[in-house]
Short mmCIF file of C-alpha atoms in Angstrom, two decimals:
data_model
loop_
_atom_site.label_atom_id
_atom_site.label_comp_id
_atom_site.label_asym_id
_atom_site.label_seq_id
_atom_site.Cartn_x
_atom_site.Cartn_y
_atom_site.Cartn_z
CA MET A 9 -11.60 51.62 -58.94
CA SER A 10 -9.87 52.84 -62.15
CA ARG A 11 -7.01 54.68 -61.99
CA GLU A 12 -8.36 57.79 -63.04
CA LEU A 13 -10.15 58.00 -59.70
CA ILE A 14 -7.22 57.04 -58.01
CA PRO A 15 -6.04 60.20 -55.72
CA ALA A 16 -2.60 61.43 -57.08
CA VAL A 17 0.46 60.25 -54.36
CA ARG A 18 1.03 62.69 -51.67
CA ARG A 19 4.65 63.95 -52.12
CA GLY A 20 6.67 61.99 -49.60
CA ARG A 21 3.67 59.63 -49.27
CA GLY A 22 3.93 55.60 -50.08
CA ALA A 23 0.13 55.83 -49.91
CA ALA A 24 -2.17 56.90 -52.61
CA SER A 25 -5.22 56.75 -50.74
CA ASN A 26 -6.64 56.33 -47.78
CA PRO A 27 -9.49 53.54 -47.73
CA THR A 28 -11.51 52.85 -44.59
CA GLY A 29 -10.48 50.02 -42.24
CA ARG A 30 -12.05 46.69 -42.36
CA PHE A 31 -13.64 47.05 -39.01
CA GLU A 32 -15.36 50.33 -39.69
CA PRO A 33 -19.36 50.23 -40.27
CA THR A 34 -19.27 52.61 -43.07
CA ARG A 35 -17.10 52.81 -45.94
CA THR A 36 -15.95 56.01 -48.51
CA GLU A 37 -14.64 56.24 -51.86
CA PRO A 38 -13.26 59.08 -53.74
CA PHE A 39 -15.49 59.98 -56.78
CA ASP A 40 -14.74 62.14 -59.29
CA ASP A 41 -17.81 64.64 -60.45
CA GLY A 42 -15.99 66.07 -63.51
CA TRP A 43 -15.61 69.50 -61.04
CA GLY A 44 -11.82 68.50 -59.99
CA SER A 45 -13.44 67.78 -56.35
CA LEU A 46 -11.15 64.58 -56.00
CA ALA A 47 -7.66 66.35 -56.95
CA GLN A 48 -8.87 69.60 -54.93
CA SER A 49 -10.31 67.31 -51.30
CA ALA A 50 -6.48 65.51 -51.45
CA PRO A 51 -3.83 68.13 -50.26
CA ASP A 52 -0.49 67.80 -51.69
CA ARG A 53 1.49 67.39 -48.41
CA VAL A 54 -0.08 65.17 -45.39
CA PRO A 55 1.35 66.26 -41.92
CA THR A 56 2.53 63.27 -39.97
CA THR A 57 1.42 63.81 -36.26
CA VAL A 58 2.98 61.40 -33.23
CA THR A 59 0.61 61.04 -30.19
CA PRO A 60 1.46 59.34 -27.06
CA GLU A 61 -0.47 56.46 -26.33
CA PRO A 62 -0.50 54.78 -22.91
CA ALA A 63 -0.21 51.20 -22.55
CA ARG A 64 -0.79 48.00 -19.65
CA SER A 65 1.74 46.04 -21.67
CA ILE A 66 4.92 46.42 -23.48
CA LEU A 67 5.80 42.87 -24.84
CA THR A 68 3.65 40.98 -27.45
CA ARG A 69 3.99 37.23 -27.90
CA ASN A 70 3.28 35.02 -30.90
CA ASP A 71 3.42 31.26 -31.57
CA SER A 72 3.86 31.39 -35.29
CA PRO A 73 6.23 28.54 -36.97
CA ASP A 74 6.88 31.27 -39.66
CA VAL A 75 9.14 33.64 -37.66
CA PRO A 76 12.31 33.11 -35.63
CA PHE A 77 11.20 34.45 -32.24
CA GLU A 78 8.28 34.76 -29.39
CA THR A 79 8.46 37.74 -27.94
CA SER A 80 8.63 41.11 -29.76
CA ILE A 81 8.22 45.12 -28.47
CA ASN A 82 7.01 47.45 -31.09
CA PRO A 83 7.72 51.25 -29.77
CA TYR A 84 5.57 52.87 -32.39
CA LYS A 85 2.06 52.43 -34.27
CA GLY A 86 2.10 53.17 -37.53
CA CYS A 87 5.41 54.25 -39.32
CA GLU A 88 6.36 57.18 -41.15
CA HIS A 89 8.87 55.40 -43.63
CA GLY A 90 5.31 54.73 -45.54
CA CYS A 91 6.73 51.38 -47.40
CA SER A 92 4.37 50.83 -50.23
CA TYR A 93 4.49 47.31 -49.17
CA CYS A 94 4.58 47.36 -45.54
CA PHE A 95 2.68 44.38 -44.48
CA ALA A 96 2.04 45.80 -41.24
CA ARG A 97 -0.49 48.44 -42.40
CA PRO A 98 -3.73 46.19 -42.23
CA SER A 99 -2.68 47.04 -38.07
CA HIS A 100 -4.14 50.41 -38.27
CA ALA A 101 -7.53 48.94 -38.80
CA TYR A 102 -7.43 47.65 -34.95
CA LEU A 103 -7.20 51.68 -33.87
CA GLY A 104 -10.10 52.67 -36.03
CA LEU A 105 -7.86 54.24 -39.03
CA SER A 106 -7.30 53.49 -42.33
CA PRO A 107 -4.30 51.34 -43.35
CA GLY A 108 -3.38 53.95 -46.16
CA LEU A 109 -2.05 57.43 -45.37
CA ASP A 110 -3.37 57.40 -41.58
CA PHE A 111 -0.37 54.37 -41.04
CA GLU A 112 2.50 56.51 -42.08
CA THR A 113 0.87 59.87 -41.05
CA ARG A 114 -0.69 59.05 -37.54
CA ILE A 115 1.73 57.40 -35.35
CA PHE A 116 1.48 56.41 -31.93
CA SER A 117 4.13 56.03 -29.61
CA LYS A 118 4.83 54.24 -26.42
CA PRO A 119 6.50 56.66 -24.00
CA ASP A 120 6.28 54.93 -20.70
CA ALA A 121 7.35 51.40 -22.97
CA ALA A 122 11.16 51.29 -20.72
CA GLU A 123 9.08 51.03 -17.49
CA LEU A 124 6.41 48.60 -18.36
CA LEU A 125 9.71 46.46 -19.73
CA ARG A 126 11.36 46.50 -16.35
CA ARG A 127 8.42 45.53 -14.73
CA ALA A 128 7.59 42.92 -17.14
CA LEU A 129 11.19 41.63 -16.50
CA ALA A 130 10.80 41.81 -12.53
CA LYS A 131 7.74 39.35 -12.91
CA PRO A 132 8.47 36.12 -11.18
CA ARG A 133 6.81 33.82 -13.77
CA TYR A 134 9.33 35.89 -16.42
CA ARG A 135 11.61 33.53 -18.11
CA PRO A 136 14.21 35.14 -20.94
CA GLN A 137 13.51 34.70 -24.42
CA VAL A 138 15.67 37.12 -27.16
CA ILE A 139 13.06 39.89 -27.60
CA ALA A 140 12.91 40.99 -31.12
CA LEU A 141 12.43 45.31 -31.66
CA GLY A 142 10.63 46.38 -34.17
CA ALA A 143 8.68 42.71 -35.66
CA ASN A 144 6.18 44.84 -37.01
CA THR A 145 7.18 48.78 -37.31
CA ASP A 146 10.47 50.15 -37.53
CA PRO A 147 11.96 51.45 -33.70
CA TYR A 148 14.15 53.88 -35.60
CA GLN A 149 11.56 55.50 -37.54
CA PRO A 150 11.71 59.46 -37.80
CA ALA A 151 9.41 59.92 -34.40
CA GLU A 152 12.50 58.02 -32.46
CA ARG A 153 15.36 61.12 -33.57
CA LYS A 154 13.36 62.95 -30.56
CA LEU A 155 11.22 60.73 -28.79
CA GLY A 156 14.33 58.09 -27.92
CA ILE A 157 11.72 55.11 -26.85
CA THR A 158 13.69 52.61 -28.66
CA ARG A 159 17.10 53.97 -26.88
CA SER A 160 15.15 54.09 -23.41
CA ILE A 161 14.42 50.19 -24.06
CA LEU A 162 17.83 49.16 -25.05
CA GLU A 163 19.34 50.82 -21.94
CA VAL A 164 16.79 48.14 -19.85
CA LEU A 165 17.73 45.52 -21.65
CA ALA A 166 21.53 46.43 -21.34
CA GLU A 167 21.09 47.15 -17.79
CA HIS A 168 19.62 43.48 -17.11
CA ARG A 169 21.83 41.69 -20.18
CA HIS A 170 18.67 40.34 -21.61
CA PRO A 171 19.21 39.70 -25.52
CA VAL A 172 17.77 41.95 -28.22
CA SER A 173 17.58 41.24 -32.12
CA ILE A 174 16.53 44.88 -34.22
CA VAL A 175 15.05 44.77 -37.28
CA THR A 176 15.30 48.47 -39.24
CA LYS A 177 15.68 50.25 -42.40
CA SER A 178 17.33 53.16 -40.72
CA ASN A 179 21.05 54.23 -40.14
CA LEU A 180 19.92 55.99 -36.43
CA VAL A 181 20.76 52.34 -34.92
CA ARG A 182 24.01 53.64 -35.47
CA ARG A 183 23.55 56.64 -32.35
CA ASP A 184 23.10 53.30 -30.05
CA LEU A 185 26.49 51.79 -30.80
CA ASP A 186 27.27 52.63 -26.70
CA LEU A 187 24.71 50.36 -25.91
CA LEU A 188 24.58 47.71 -28.69
CA VAL A 189 28.36 46.91 -28.40
CA PRO A 190 28.65 45.91 -25.07
CA MET A 191 26.14 43.59 -25.30
CA ALA A 192 27.62 42.27 -28.40
CA ARG A 193 30.70 41.13 -26.43
CA ASP A 194 28.25 39.51 -23.88
CA ASP A 195 26.33 37.98 -26.89
CA LEU A 196 23.03 39.96 -26.48
CA ALA A 197 22.58 41.90 -29.86
CA VAL A 198 22.07 41.29 -33.29
CA VAL A 199 21.13 43.57 -35.93
CA LEU A 200 19.10 42.99 -39.07
CA PHE A 201 19.20 45.59 -41.91
CA SER A 202 15.86 45.53 -44.52
CA ILE A 203 17.26 46.48 -47.93
CA THR A 204 14.89 46.32 -50.81
CA THR A 205 16.36 47.84 -53.30
CA LEU A 206 19.84 49.56 -54.52
CA ASP A 207 17.94 51.82 -57.38
CA LEU A 208 17.35 55.38 -55.82
CA GLU A 209 14.56 55.82 -58.03
CA LEU A 210 12.52 52.65 -57.08
CA ALA A 211 13.39 53.13 -53.36
CA ARG A 212 12.00 56.70 -53.68
CA ARG A 213 8.74 55.57 -54.67
CA MET A 214 8.30 52.24 -52.48
CA GLU A 215 9.69 53.85 -49.42
CA PRO A 216 9.61 57.17 -49.60
CA ARG A 217 10.64 58.05 -46.27
CA ALA A 218 13.12 55.65 -45.51
CA PRO A 219 16.88 56.00 -45.37
CA THR A 220 18.61 55.78 -48.79
CA PRO A 221 20.09 51.94 -49.44
CA GLY A 222 23.39 53.44 -49.28
CA ARG A 223 22.75 54.93 -46.04
CA ARG A 224 21.33 51.64 -44.63
CA LEU A 225 24.67 49.96 -46.15
CA GLU A 226 26.92 52.22 -44.56
CA ALA A 227 25.23 51.76 -41.33
CA LEU A 228 25.60 47.92 -41.78
CA ARG A 229 29.71 48.23 -42.28
CA ALA A 230 29.33 50.71 -39.31
CA VAL A 231 28.13 48.16 -37.08
CA ARG A 232 30.06 45.37 -38.10
CA GLU A 233 33.15 47.10 -37.54
CA ALA A 234 32.04 47.84 -34.10
CA GLY A 235 31.83 44.37 -33.64
CA VAL A 236 28.28 44.25 -33.62
CA PRO A 237 26.65 40.90 -35.52
CA ALA A 238 24.69 41.88 -38.25
CA GLY A 239 22.95 40.54 -41.37
CA VAL A 240 20.48 41.85 -44.16
CA LEU A 241 16.95 41.15 -45.16
CA ALA A 242 16.13 41.53 -48.78
CA SER A 243 12.56 42.15 -48.38
CA PRO A 244 10.28 41.79 -49.33
CA MET A 245 11.43 40.56 -52.89
CA ILE A 246 8.38 41.62 -55.73
CA LEU A 247 8.47 39.51 -58.50
CA GLY A 248 8.77 41.72 -61.73
CA ILE A 249 9.77 44.84 -59.56
CA ASN A 250 13.15 44.21 -57.64
CA ASP A 251 13.55 40.23 -57.97
CA HIS A 252 16.00 40.97 -60.41
CA GLU A 253 17.83 42.93 -57.74
CA LEU A 254 18.97 40.07 -55.15
CA GLU A 255 22.20 39.11 -56.01
CA ARG A 256 23.23 42.90 -56.63
CA ILE A 257 21.77 43.78 -52.61
CA LEU A 258 23.33 40.67 -51.53
CA GLU A 259 27.03 40.82 -53.27
CA ALA A 260 26.47 44.61 -51.66
CA SER A 261 25.82 43.58 -47.99
CA ALA A 262 28.73 41.12 -48.26
CA ALA A 263 30.93 43.79 -49.35
CA ALA A 264 30.04 45.90 -46.23
CA ARG A 265 30.73 42.73 -43.85
CA ALA A 266 26.96 41.16 -43.42
CA ASP A 267 27.01 37.88 -41.54
CA PHE A 268 24.17 36.35 -42.93
CA ALA A 269 21.41 37.11 -45.20
CA ARG A 270 17.52 36.37 -45.35
CA TYR A 271 14.74 37.05 -47.73
CA ILE A 272 10.96 37.37 -47.45
CA LEU A 273 8.49 37.53 -50.37
CA LEU A 274 5.72 39.99 -50.92
CA ARG A 275 2.33 38.85 -49.19
CA LEU A 276 -0.58 41.20 -49.14
CA PRO A 277 -2.92 40.52 -46.56
CA HIS A 278 -6.03 42.68 -46.04
CA GLU A 279 -6.13 46.18 -47.08
CA LEU A 280 -2.68 46.09 -48.72
CA LYS A 281 -3.89 44.51 -51.94
CA GLN A 282 -5.83 47.78 -52.59
CA LEU A 283 -3.03 50.01 -51.51
CA PHE A 284 -0.47 47.76 -53.14
CA ARG A 285 -2.58 47.87 -56.62
CA GLU A 286 -3.05 51.61 -56.58
CA TRP A 287 0.61 51.82 -55.87
CA LEU A 288 1.35 49.66 -59.07
CA GLY A 289 -1.20 51.76 -61.20
CA GLU A 290 0.07 55.01 -59.95
CA HIS A 291 3.96 53.83 -60.55
CA TYR A 292 4.15 50.91 -62.76
CA PRO A 293 0.73 50.59 -64.68
CA GLU A 294 2.16 48.49 -67.31
CA ARG A 295 3.57 46.15 -65.55
CA ALA A 296 0.50 46.00 -62.97
CA ALA A 297 -1.10 43.16 -64.37
CA ARG A 298 1.87 40.96 -64.95
CA VAL A 299 3.15 41.77 -61.09
CA LEU A 300 -0.05 40.71 -59.48
CA GLY A 301 -0.27 37.90 -61.67
CA LEU A 302 3.24 36.86 -60.30
CA VAL A 303 1.51 37.44 -56.83
CA ARG A 304 -1.22 34.87 -57.63
CA GLU A 305 1.03 32.19 -58.75
CA THR A 306 2.95 32.27 -55.60
CA ARG A 307 0.15 32.73 -53.73
CA ALA A 308 -2.28 29.50 -54.67
CA GLY A 309 -3.77 31.48 -56.84
CA ARG A 310 -4.72 34.68 -54.54
CA LEU A 311 -3.13 38.13 -53.70
CA ASN A 312 -2.38 36.47 -50.16
CA ASP A 313 -1.84 32.85 -48.92
CA PRO A 314 -1.72 33.14 -45.06
CA ARG A 315 -0.76 29.56 -44.26
CA PHE A 316 2.36 28.97 -42.31
CA GLY A 317 4.77 27.38 -44.00
CA SER A 318 4.09 29.29 -47.38
CA ARG A 319 3.19 32.96 -46.54
CA MET A 320 6.81 34.42 -46.27
CA ARG A 321 8.50 31.93 -49.11
CA GLY A 322 5.83 31.70 -51.65
CA THR A 323 5.06 28.25 -53.28
CA GLY A 324 5.21 27.16 -56.83
CA ASP A 325 8.29 27.41 -59.72
CA VAL A 326 8.70 30.79 -59.36
CA SER A 327 9.16 30.92 -56.06
CA GLU A 328 11.58 27.54 -55.69
CA LEU A 329 13.35 29.87 -58.41
CA LEU A 330 13.91 32.43 -56.29
CA ARG A 331 15.02 30.21 -53.54
CA ARG A 332 17.53 28.71 -55.09
CA ARG A 333 19.07 31.96 -56.60
CA PHE A 334 19.57 33.48 -52.73
CA GLU A 335 20.32 30.11 -51.90
CA VAL A 336 23.29 29.75 -54.70
CA ALA A 337 24.65 33.44 -53.87
CA CYS A 338 24.56 32.97 -50.14
CA ARG A 339 27.07 30.52 -50.73
CA ARG A 340 28.86 31.97 -53.02
CA LEU A 341 29.14 35.57 -51.05
CA GLY A 342 29.69 33.47 -47.64
CA LEU A 343 25.99 34.82 -46.15
CA ASP A 344 24.37 31.34 -46.08
CA GLY A 345 25.50 30.62 -42.07
CA GLU A 346 23.29 31.28 -39.14
CA PRO A 347 23.59 34.31 -36.96
CA ARG A 348 25.16 33.94 -33.73
CA ALA A 349 22.82 32.39 -30.91
CA LEU A 350 22.22 34.88 -28.39
CA ASP A 351 22.98 34.29 -24.26
CA LEU A 352 20.04 33.71 -22.60
CA SER A 353 21.88 32.73 -19.42
CA ARG A 354 23.26 36.65 -18.66
CA PHE A 355 19.59 37.66 -17.65
CA ARG A 356 19.61 39.45 -14.43
CA VAL A 357 16.26 40.14 -13.15
CA PRO A 358 15.47 43.33 -12.68
CA PRO A 359 15.03 44.08 -8.11
CA ARG A 360 11.61 44.15 -7.19
CA ARG A 361 9.85 46.41 -4.82
CA GLY A 362 11.88 46.46 -1.48
CA GLU A 363 14.25 44.32 -2.74
CA GLN A 364 18.24 45.40 -2.14
CA LEU A 365 20.32 46.20 -5.24
CA PRO A 366 23.75 44.09 -5.38
CA MET A 367 26.66 45.69 -4.23
CA PHE A 368 28.91 44.23 -6.99
CA ASP A 369 28.06 43.09 -10.48
CA ASP A 370 28.92 39.13 -11.29
#
């Protein structure tokens, strides 16, 4: 698609278009007929809708060797932060919706998440593992301010002394420090802040509805000063766009008292290939060919390499150089340690129906 046929970016949105999901039997493409109909059909503002979705289960399990957890909870499907590079965008295709604008404007919430979690923890076969909160979409996206689903999940986990790790771009996590601080004292909680850039203009283009990088750094400092272990995820690193900021991001995070750091290299699964091309064409057309060339150079000649062992860090000389830069900076800044291991032994099974609650806490 030529740049002339790419719909103008909607104000406050990360995607430039709404391509049909890969599972749909028919596809539509914008077409410029010379009468300005393409521009007229694209409203400047697209409202967000949040729809409650009944769920039968709440725990998601994976066996990927690339991620440090096996069990996760996603309180929301879709994410209003609208990050142009988000690897979770293609998941909206499973709902019959677009990974483009639909992903960031048509959000689905799980209002019964806390009750489903309590039932799952009470099952006789359940064995505690660290639950990753927000592994796919942000648990503290804007809808959480009103709905409080993430908080209700934390309340259940705190009540039953179950360990949790949180990944977020939002300073809203500070709201729940009253729950996280006592959990952290018992080695039951850790927070990871995703910081992609310190450049406000780049952040506005890449992550249009996420809190600013400065707000995230302030939240990181507040969480650490409250006694909750926390780290930084410099992710994704996009070669030719933000990789030159890697050391600055780590330095700012260390100044905010981060305990540790991680990074992930950009990957472009499924529909994200088209969406990210459009984003580059709209915001950085002069760099687009170079950036995509660097993606291919680190992804075995493709825009996505799904192989375990390479999909998070890439392959080749360029990705190896980035890895070395990261390791050197982390050693210099004291961010090269591992996060504190969370304690699985404190877990208390919720009482099952008919069982009597204990009279005293242990």
